PDB file of N, CA and C in Angstrom:
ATOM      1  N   UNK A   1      34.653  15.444  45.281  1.00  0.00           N
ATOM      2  CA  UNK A   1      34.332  16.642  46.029  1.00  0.00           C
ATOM      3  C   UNK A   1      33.236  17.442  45.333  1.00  0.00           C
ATOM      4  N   UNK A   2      33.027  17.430  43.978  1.00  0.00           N
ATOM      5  CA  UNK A   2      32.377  18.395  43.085  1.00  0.00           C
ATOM      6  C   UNK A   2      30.501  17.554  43.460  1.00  0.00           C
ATOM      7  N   UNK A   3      30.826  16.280  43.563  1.00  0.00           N
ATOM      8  CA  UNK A   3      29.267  15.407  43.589  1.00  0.00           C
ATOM      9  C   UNK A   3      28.880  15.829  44.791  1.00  0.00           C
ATOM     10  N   UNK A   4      29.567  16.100  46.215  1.00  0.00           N
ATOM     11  CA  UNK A   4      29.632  16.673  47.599  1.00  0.00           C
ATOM     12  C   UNK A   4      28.796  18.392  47.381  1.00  0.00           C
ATOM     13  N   UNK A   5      29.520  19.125  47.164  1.00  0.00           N
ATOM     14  CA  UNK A   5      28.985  19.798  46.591  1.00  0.00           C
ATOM     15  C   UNK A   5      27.723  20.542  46.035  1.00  0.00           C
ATOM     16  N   UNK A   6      27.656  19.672  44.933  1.00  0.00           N
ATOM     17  CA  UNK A   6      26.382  19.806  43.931  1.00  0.00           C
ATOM     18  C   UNK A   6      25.145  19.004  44.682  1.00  0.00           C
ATOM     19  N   UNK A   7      25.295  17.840  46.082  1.00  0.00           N
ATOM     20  CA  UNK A   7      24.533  16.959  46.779  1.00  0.00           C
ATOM     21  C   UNK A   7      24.211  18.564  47.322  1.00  0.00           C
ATOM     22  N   UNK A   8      25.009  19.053  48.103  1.00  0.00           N
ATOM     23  CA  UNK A   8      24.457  20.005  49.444  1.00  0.00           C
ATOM     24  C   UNK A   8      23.748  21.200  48.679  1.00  0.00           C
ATOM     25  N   UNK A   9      23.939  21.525  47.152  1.00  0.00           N
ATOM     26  CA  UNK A   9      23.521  22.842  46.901  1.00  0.00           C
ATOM     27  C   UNK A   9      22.222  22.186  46.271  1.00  0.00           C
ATOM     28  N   UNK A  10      21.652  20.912  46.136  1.00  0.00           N
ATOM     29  CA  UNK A  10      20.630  20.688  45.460  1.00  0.00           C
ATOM     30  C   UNK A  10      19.974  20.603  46.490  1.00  0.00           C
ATOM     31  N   UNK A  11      20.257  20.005  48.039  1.00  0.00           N
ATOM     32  CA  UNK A  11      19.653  19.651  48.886  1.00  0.00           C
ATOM     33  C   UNK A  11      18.887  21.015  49.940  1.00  0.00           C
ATOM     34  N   UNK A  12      19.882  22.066  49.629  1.00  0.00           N
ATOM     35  CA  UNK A  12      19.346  23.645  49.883  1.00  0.00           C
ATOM     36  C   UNK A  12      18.425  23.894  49.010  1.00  0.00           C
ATOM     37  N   UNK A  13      18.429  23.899  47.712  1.00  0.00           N
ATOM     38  CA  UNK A  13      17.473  24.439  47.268  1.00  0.00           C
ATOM     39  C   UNK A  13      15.790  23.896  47.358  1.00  0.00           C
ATOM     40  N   UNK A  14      16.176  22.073  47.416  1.00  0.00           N
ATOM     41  CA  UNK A  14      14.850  21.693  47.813  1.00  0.00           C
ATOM     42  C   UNK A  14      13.995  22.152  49.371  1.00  0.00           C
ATOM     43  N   UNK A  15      15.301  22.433  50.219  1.00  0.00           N
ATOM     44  CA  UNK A  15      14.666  22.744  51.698  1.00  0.00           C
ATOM     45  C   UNK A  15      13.967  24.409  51.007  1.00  0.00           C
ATOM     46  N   UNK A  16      14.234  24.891  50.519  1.00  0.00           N
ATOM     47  CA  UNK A  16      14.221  26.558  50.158  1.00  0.00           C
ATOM     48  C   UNK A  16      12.932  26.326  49.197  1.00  0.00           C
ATOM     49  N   UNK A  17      12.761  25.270  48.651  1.00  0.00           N
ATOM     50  CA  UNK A  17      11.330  24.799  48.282  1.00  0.00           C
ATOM     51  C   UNK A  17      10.144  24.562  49.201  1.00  0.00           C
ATOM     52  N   UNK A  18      10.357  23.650  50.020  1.00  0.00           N
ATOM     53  CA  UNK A  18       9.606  23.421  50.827  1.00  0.00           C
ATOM     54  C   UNK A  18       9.087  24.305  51.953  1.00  0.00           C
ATOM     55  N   UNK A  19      10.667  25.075  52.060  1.00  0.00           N
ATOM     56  CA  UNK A  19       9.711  26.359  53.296  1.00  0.00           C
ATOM     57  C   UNK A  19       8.809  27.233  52.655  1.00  0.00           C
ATOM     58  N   UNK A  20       8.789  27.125  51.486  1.00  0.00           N
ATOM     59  CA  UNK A  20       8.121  28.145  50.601  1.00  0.00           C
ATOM     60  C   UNK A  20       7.041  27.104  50.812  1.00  0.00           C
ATOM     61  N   UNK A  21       6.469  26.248  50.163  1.00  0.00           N
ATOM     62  CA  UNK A  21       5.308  25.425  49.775  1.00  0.00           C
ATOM     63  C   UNK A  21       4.241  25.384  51.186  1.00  0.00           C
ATOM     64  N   UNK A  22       5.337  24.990  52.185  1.00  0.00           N
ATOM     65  CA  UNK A  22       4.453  24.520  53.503  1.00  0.00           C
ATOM     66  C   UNK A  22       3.903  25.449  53.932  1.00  0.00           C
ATOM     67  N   UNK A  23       4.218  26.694  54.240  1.00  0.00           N
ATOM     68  CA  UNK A  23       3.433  28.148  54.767  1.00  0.00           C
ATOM     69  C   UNK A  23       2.156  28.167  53.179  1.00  0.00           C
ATOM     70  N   UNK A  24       2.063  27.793  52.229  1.00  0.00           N
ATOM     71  CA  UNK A  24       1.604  28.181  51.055  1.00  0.00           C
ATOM     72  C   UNK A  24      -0.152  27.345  51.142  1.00  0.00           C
ATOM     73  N   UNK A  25       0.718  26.102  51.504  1.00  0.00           N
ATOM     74  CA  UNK A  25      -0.521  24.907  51.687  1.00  0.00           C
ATOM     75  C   UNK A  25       0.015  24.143  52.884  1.00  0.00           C
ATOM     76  N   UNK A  26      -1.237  24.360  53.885  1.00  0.00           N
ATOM     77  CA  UNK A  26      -0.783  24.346  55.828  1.00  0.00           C
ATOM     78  C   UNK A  26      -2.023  22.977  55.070  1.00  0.00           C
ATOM     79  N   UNK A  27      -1.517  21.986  55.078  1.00  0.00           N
ATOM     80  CA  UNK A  27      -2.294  20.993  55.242  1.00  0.00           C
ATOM     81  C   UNK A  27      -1.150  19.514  55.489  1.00  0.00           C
ATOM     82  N   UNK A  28      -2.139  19.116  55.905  1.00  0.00           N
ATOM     83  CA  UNK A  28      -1.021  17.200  56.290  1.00  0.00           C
ATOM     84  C   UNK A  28      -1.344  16.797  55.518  1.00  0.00           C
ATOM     85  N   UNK A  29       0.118  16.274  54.939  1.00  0.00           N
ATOM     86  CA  UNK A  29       0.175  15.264  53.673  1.00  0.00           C
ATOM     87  C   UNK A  29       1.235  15.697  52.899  1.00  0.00           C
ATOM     88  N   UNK A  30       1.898  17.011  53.262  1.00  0.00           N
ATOM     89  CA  UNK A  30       3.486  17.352  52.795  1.00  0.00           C
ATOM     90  C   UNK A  30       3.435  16.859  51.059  1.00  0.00           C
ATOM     91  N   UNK A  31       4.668  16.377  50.393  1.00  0.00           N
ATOM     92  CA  UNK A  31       4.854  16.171  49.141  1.00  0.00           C
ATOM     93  C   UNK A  31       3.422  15.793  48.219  1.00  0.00           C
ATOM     94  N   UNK A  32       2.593  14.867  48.893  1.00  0.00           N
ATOM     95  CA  UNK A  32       0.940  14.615  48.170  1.00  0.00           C
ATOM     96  C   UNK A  32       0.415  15.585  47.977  1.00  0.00           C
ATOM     97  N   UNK A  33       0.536  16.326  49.309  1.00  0.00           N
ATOM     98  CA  UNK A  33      -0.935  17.544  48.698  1.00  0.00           C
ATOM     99  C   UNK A  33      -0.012  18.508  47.374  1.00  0.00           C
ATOM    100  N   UNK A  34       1.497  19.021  48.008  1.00  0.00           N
ATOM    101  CA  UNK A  34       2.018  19.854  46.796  1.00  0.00           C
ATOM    102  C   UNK A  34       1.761  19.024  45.379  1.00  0.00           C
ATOM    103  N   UNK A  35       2.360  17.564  45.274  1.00  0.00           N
ATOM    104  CA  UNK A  35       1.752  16.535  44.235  1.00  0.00           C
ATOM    105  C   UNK A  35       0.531  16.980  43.691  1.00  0.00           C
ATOM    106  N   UNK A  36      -0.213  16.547  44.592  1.00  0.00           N
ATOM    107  CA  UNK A  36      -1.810  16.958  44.474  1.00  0.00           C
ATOM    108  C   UNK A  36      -2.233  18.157  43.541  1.00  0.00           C
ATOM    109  N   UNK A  37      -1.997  19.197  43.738  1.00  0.00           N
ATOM    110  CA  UNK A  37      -2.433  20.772  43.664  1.00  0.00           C
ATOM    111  C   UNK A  37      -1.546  20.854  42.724  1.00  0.00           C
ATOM    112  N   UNK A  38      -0.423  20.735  42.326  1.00  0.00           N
ATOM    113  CA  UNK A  38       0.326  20.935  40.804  1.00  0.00           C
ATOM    114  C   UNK A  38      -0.129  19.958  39.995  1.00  0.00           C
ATOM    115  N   UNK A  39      -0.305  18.183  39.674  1.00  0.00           N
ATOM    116  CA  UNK A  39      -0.216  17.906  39.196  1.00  0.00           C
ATOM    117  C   UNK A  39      -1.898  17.024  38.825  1.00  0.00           C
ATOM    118  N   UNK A  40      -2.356  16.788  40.018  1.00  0.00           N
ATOM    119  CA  UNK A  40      -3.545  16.110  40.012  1.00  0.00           C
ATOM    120  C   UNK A  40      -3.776  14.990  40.476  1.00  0.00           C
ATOM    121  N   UNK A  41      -5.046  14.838  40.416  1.00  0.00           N
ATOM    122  CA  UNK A  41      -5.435  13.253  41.234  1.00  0.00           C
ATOM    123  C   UNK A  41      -4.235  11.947  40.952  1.00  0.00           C
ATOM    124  N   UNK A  42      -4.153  11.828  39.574  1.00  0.00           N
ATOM    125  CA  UNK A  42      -3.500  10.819  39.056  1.00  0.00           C
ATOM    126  C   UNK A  42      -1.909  10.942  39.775  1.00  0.00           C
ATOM    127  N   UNK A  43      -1.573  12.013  39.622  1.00  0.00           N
ATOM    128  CA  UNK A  43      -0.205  12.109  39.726  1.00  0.00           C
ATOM    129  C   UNK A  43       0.291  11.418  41.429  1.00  0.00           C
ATOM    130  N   UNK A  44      -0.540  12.312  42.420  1.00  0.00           N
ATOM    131  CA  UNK A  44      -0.431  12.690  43.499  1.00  0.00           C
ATOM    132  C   UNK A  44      -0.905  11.006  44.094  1.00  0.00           C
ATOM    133  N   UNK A  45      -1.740  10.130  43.346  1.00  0.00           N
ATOM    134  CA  UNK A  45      -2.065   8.315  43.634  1.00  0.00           C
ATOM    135  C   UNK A  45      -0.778   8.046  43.311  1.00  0.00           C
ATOM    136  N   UNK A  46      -0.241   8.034  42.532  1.00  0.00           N
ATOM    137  CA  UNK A  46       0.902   7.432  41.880  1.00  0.00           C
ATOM    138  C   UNK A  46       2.021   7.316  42.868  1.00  0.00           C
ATOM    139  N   UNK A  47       2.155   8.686  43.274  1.00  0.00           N
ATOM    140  CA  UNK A  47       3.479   9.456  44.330  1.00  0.00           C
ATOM    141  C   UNK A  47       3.096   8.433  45.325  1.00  0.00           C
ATOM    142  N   UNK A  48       1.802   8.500  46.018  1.00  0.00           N
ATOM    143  CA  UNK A  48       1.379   7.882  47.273  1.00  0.00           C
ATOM    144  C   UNK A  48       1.665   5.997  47.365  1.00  0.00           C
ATOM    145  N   UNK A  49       1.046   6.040  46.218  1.00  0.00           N
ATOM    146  CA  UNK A  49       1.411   4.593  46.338  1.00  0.00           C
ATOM    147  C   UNK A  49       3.087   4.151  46.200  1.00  0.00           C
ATOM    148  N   UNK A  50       4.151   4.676  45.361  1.00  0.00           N
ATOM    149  CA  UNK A  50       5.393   4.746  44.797  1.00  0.00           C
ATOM    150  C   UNK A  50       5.785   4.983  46.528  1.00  0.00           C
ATOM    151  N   UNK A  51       5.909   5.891  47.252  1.00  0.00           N
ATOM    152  CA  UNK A  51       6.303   6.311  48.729  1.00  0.00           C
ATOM    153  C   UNK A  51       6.299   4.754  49.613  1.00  0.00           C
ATOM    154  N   UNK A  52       4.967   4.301  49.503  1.00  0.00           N
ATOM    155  CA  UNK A  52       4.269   3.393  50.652  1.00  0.00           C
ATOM    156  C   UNK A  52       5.333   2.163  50.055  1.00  0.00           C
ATOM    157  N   UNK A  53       5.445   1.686  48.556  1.00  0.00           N
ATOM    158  CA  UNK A  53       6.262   0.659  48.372  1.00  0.00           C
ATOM    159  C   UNK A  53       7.661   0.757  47.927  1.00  0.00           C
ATOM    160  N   UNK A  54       7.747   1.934  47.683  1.00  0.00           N
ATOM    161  CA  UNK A  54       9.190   2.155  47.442  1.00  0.00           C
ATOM    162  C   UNK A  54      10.210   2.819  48.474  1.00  0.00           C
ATOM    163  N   UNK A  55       9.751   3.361  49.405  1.00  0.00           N
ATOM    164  CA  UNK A  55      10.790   4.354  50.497  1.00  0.00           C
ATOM    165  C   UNK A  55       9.825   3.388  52.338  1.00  0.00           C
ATOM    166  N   UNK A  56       8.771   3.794  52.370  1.00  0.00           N
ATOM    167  CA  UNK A  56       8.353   3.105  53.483  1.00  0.00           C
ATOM    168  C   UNK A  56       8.663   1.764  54.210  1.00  0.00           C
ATOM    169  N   UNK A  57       8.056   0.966  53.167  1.00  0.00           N
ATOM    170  CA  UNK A  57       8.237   0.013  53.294  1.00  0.00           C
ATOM    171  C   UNK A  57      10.113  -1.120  53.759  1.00  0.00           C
ATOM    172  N   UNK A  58      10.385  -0.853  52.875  1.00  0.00           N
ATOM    173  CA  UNK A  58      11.911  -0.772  52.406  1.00  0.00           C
ATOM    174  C   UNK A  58      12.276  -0.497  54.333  1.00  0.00           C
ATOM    175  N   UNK A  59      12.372   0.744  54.539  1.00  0.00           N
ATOM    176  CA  UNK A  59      13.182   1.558  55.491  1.00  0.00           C
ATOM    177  C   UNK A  59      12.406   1.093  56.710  1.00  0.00           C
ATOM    178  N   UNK A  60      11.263   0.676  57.158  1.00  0.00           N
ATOM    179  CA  UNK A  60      10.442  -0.074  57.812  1.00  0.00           C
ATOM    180  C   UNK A  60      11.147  -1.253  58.403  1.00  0.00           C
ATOM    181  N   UNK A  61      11.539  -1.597  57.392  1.00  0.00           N
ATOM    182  CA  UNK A  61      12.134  -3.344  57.164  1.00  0.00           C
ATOM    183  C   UNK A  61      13.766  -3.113  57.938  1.00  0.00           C
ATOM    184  N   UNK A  62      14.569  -2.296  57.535  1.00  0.00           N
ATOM    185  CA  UNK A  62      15.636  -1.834  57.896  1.00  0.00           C
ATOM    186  C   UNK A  62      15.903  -1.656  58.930  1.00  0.00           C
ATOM    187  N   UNK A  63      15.111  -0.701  59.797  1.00  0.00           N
ATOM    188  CA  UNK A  63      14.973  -0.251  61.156  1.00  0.00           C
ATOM    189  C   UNK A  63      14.462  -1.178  61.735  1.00  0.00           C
ATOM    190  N   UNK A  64      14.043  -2.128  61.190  1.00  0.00           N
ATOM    191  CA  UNK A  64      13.377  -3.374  62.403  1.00  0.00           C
ATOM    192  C   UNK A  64      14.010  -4.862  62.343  1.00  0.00           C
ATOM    193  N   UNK A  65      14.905  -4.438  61.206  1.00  0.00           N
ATOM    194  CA  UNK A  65      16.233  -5.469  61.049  1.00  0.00           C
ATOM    195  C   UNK A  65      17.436  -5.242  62.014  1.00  0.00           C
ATOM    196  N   UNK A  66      17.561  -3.552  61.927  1.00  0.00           N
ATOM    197  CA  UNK A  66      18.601  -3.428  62.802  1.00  0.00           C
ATOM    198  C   UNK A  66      18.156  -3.330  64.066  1.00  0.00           C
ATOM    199  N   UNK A  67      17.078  -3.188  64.501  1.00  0.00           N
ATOM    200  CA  UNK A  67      16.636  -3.178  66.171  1.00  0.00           C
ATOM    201  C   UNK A  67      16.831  -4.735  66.485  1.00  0.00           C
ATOM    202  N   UNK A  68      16.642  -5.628  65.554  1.00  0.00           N
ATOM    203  CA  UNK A  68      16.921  -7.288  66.037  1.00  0.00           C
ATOM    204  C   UNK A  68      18.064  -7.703  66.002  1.00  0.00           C
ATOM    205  N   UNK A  69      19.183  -6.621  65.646  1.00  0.00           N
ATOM    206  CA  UNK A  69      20.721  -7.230  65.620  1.00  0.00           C
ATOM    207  C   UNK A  69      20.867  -6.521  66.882  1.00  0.00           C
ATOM    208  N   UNK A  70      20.482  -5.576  67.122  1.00  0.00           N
ATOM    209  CA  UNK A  70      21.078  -4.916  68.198  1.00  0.00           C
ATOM    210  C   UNK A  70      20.523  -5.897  69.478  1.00  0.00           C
ATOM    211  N   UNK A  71      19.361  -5.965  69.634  1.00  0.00           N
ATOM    212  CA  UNK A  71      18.192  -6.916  70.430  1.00  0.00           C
ATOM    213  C   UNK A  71      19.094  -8.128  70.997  1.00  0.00           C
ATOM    214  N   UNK A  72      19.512  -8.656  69.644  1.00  0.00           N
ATOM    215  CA  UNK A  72      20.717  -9.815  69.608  1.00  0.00           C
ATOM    216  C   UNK A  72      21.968  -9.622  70.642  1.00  0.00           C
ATOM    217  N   UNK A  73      22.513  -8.365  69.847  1.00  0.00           N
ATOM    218  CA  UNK A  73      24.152  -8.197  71.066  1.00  0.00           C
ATOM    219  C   UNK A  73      23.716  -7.659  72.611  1.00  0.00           C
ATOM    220  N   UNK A  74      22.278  -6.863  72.648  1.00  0.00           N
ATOM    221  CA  UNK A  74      21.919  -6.766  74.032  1.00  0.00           C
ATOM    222  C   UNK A  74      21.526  -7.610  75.006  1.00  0.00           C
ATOM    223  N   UNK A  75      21.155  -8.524  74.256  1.00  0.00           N
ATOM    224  CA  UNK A  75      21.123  -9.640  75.003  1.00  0.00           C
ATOM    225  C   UNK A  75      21.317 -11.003  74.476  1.00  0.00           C
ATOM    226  N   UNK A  76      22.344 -11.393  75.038  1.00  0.00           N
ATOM    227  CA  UNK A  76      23.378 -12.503  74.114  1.00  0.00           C
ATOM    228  C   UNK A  76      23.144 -13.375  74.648  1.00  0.00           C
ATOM    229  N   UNK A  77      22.608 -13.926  76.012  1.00  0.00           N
ATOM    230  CA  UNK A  77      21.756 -15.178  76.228  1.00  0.00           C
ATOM    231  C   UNK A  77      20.698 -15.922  75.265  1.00  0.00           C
ATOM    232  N   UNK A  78      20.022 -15.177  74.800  1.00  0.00           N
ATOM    233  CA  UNK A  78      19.002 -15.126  73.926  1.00  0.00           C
ATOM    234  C   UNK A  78      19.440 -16.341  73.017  1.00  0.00           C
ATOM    235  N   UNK A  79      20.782 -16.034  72.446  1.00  0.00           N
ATOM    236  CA  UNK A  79      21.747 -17.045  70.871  1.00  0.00           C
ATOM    237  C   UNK A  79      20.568 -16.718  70.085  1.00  0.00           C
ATOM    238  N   UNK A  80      20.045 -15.817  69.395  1.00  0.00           N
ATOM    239  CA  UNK A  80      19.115 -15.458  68.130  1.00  0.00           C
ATOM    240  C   UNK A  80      20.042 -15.673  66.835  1.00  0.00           C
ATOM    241  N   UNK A  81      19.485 -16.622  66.539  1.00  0.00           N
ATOM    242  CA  UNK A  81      19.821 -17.254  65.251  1.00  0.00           C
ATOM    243  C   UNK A  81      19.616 -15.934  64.254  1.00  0.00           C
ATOM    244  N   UNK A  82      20.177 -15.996  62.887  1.00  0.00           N
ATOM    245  CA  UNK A  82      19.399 -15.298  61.897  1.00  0.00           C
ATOM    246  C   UNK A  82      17.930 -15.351  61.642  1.00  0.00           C
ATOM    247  N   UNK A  83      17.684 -16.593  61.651  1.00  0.00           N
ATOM    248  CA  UNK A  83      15.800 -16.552  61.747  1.00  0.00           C
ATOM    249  C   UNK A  83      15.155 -15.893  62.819  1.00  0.00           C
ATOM    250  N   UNK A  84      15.698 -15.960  64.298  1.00  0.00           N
ATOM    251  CA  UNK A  84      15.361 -15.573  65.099  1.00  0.00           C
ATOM    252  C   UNK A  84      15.272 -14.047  65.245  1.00  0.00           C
ATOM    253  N   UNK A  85      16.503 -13.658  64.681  1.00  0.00           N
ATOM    254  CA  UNK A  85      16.487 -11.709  64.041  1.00  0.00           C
ATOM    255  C   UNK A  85      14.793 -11.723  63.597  1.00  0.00           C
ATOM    256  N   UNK A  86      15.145 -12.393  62.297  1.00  0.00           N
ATOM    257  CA  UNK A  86      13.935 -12.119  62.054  1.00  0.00           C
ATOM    258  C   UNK A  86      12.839 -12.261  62.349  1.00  0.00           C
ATOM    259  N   UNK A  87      12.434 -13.260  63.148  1.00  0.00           N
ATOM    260  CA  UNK A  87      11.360 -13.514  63.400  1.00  0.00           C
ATOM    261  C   UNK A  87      10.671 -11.848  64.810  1.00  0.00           C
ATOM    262  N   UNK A  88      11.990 -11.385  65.150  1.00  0.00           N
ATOM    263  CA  UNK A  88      11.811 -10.728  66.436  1.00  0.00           C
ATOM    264  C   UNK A  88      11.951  -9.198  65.476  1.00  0.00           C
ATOM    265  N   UNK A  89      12.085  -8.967  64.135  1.00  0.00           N
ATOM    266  CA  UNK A  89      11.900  -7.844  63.324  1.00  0.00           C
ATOM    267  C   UNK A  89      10.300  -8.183  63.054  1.00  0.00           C
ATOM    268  N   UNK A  90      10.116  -9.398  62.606  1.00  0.00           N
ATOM    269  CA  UNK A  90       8.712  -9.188  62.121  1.00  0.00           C
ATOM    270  C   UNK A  90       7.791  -9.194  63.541  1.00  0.00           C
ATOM    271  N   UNK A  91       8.289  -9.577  64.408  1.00  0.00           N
ATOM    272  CA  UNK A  91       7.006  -9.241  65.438  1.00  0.00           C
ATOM    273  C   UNK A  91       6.859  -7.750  65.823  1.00  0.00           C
ATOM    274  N   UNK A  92       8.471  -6.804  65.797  1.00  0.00           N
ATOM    275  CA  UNK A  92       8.295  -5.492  66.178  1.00  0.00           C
ATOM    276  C   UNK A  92       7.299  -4.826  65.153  1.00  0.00           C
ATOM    277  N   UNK A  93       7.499  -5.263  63.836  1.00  0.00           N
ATOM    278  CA  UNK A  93       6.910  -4.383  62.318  1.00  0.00           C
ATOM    279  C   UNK A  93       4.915  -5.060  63.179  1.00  0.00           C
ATOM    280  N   UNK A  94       4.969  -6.133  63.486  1.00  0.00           N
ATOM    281  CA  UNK A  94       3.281  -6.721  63.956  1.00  0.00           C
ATOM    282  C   UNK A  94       2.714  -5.616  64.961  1.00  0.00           C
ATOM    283  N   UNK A  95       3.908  -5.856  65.837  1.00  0.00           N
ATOM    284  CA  UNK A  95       3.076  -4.896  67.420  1.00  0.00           C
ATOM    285  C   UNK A  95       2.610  -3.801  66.879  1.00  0.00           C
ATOM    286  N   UNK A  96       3.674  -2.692  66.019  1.00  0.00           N
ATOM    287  CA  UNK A  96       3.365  -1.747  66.504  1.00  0.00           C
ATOM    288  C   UNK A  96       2.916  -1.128  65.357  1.00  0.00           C
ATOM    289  N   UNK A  97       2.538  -2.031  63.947  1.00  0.00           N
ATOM    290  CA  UNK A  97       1.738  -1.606  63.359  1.00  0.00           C
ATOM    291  C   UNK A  97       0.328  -1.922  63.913  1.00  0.00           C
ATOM    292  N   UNK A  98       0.099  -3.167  64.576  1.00  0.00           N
ATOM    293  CA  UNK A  98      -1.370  -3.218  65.242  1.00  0.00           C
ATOM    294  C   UNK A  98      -1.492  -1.893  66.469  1.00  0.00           C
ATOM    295  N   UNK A  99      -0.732  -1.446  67.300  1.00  0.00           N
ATOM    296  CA  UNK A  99      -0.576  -0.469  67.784  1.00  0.00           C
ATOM    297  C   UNK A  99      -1.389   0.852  67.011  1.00  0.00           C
ATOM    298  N   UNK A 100      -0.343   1.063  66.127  1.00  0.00           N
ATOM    299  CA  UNK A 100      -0.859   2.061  65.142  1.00  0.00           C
ATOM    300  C   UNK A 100      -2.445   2.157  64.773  1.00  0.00           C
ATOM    301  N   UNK A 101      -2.868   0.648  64.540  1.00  0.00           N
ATOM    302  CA  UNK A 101      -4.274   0.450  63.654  1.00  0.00           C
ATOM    303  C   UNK A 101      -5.370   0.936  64.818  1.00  0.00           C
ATOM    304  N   UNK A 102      -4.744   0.489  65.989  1.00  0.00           N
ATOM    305  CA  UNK A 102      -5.517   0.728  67.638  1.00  0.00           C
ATOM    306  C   UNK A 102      -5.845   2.345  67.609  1.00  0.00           C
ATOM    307  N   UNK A 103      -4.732   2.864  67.679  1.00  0.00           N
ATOM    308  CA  UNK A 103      -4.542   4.439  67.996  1.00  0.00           C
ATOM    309  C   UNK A 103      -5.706   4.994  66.994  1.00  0.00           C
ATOM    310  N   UNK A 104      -5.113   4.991  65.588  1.00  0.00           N
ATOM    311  CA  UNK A 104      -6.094   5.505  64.282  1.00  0.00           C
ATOM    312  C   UNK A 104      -8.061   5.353  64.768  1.00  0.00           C
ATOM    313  N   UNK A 105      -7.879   3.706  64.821  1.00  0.00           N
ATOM    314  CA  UNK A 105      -9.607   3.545  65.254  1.00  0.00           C
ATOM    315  C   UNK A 105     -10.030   4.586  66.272  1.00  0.00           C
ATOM    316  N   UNK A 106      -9.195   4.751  67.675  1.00  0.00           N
ATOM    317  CA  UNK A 106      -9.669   5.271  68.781  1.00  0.00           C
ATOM    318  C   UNK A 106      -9.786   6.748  68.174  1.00  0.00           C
ATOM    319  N   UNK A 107      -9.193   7.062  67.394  1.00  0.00           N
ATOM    320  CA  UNK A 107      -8.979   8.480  67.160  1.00  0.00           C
ATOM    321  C   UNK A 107     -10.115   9.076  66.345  1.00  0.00           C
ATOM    322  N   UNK A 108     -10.872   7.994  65.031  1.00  0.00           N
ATOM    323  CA  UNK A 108     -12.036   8.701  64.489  1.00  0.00           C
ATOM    324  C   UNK A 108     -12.892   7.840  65.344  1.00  0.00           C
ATOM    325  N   UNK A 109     -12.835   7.077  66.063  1.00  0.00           N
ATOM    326  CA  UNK A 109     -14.618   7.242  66.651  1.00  0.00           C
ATOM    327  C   UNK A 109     -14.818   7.816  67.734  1.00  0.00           C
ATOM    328  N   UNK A 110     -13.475   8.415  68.306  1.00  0.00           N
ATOM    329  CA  UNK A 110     -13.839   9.382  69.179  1.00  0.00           C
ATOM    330  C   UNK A 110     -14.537  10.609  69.192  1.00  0.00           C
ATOM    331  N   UNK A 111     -15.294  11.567  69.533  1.00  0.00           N
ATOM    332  CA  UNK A 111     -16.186  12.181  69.442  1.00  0.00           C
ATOM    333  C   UNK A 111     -15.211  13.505  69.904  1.00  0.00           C
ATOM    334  N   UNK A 112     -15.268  14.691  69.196  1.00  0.00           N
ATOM    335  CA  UNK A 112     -14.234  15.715  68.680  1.00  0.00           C
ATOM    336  C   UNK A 112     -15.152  16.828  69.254  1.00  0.00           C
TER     337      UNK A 112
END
């Protein structure tokens, strides 16, 4: 009960951080730029890259593991093997990161 606790009163104080920071520095890029501006170039690469392979990635993989089990019991004609999970996780992580790469392009050569 005491780890319960000490989870929710640490987890207040970081939100009680952040409402402070974000009105402070109104820019996109959340934890990097605060990174950024306290600690420096080096620090704030480090964070960025550590995020992309350590929390992104990871949780990426997860959510597109469990959309292919579910994919699976929704449609049970299918018989999706375990490979087949996967193969139908890695095509969701394909689409809609090429999706993504689509959107980004259209967005800087569009004329603002």
């Amino acid at each position: 009960m005491l780890a319960w606790i000490i989870a929710g009163a640490s987890t207040v104080l970081c939100a009680l951080v952040y409402a402070e920071l974000s009105p402070a520095m109104p820019k996109a890029g959340g934890s990097y730029v605060y990174i950024y501006e306290a600690f420096g170039h080096g620090a704030s690469f480090m964070y960025g890259w550590s995020m992309i392979f350590g929390t992104f990635l990871p949780v990426m993989a997860m959510m597109a593991t469990a959309f292919a089990s579910n994919f699976a019991v929704l449609f049970p004609g299918l018989n999706l093997s375990v490979t087949g999970q996967r193969l139908v996780a890695t095509a969701l992580i394909l689409i809609l990161s090429l999706k993504s790469c689509i959107q980004n392009t259209r967005r800087l050569t569009s004329p603002s």
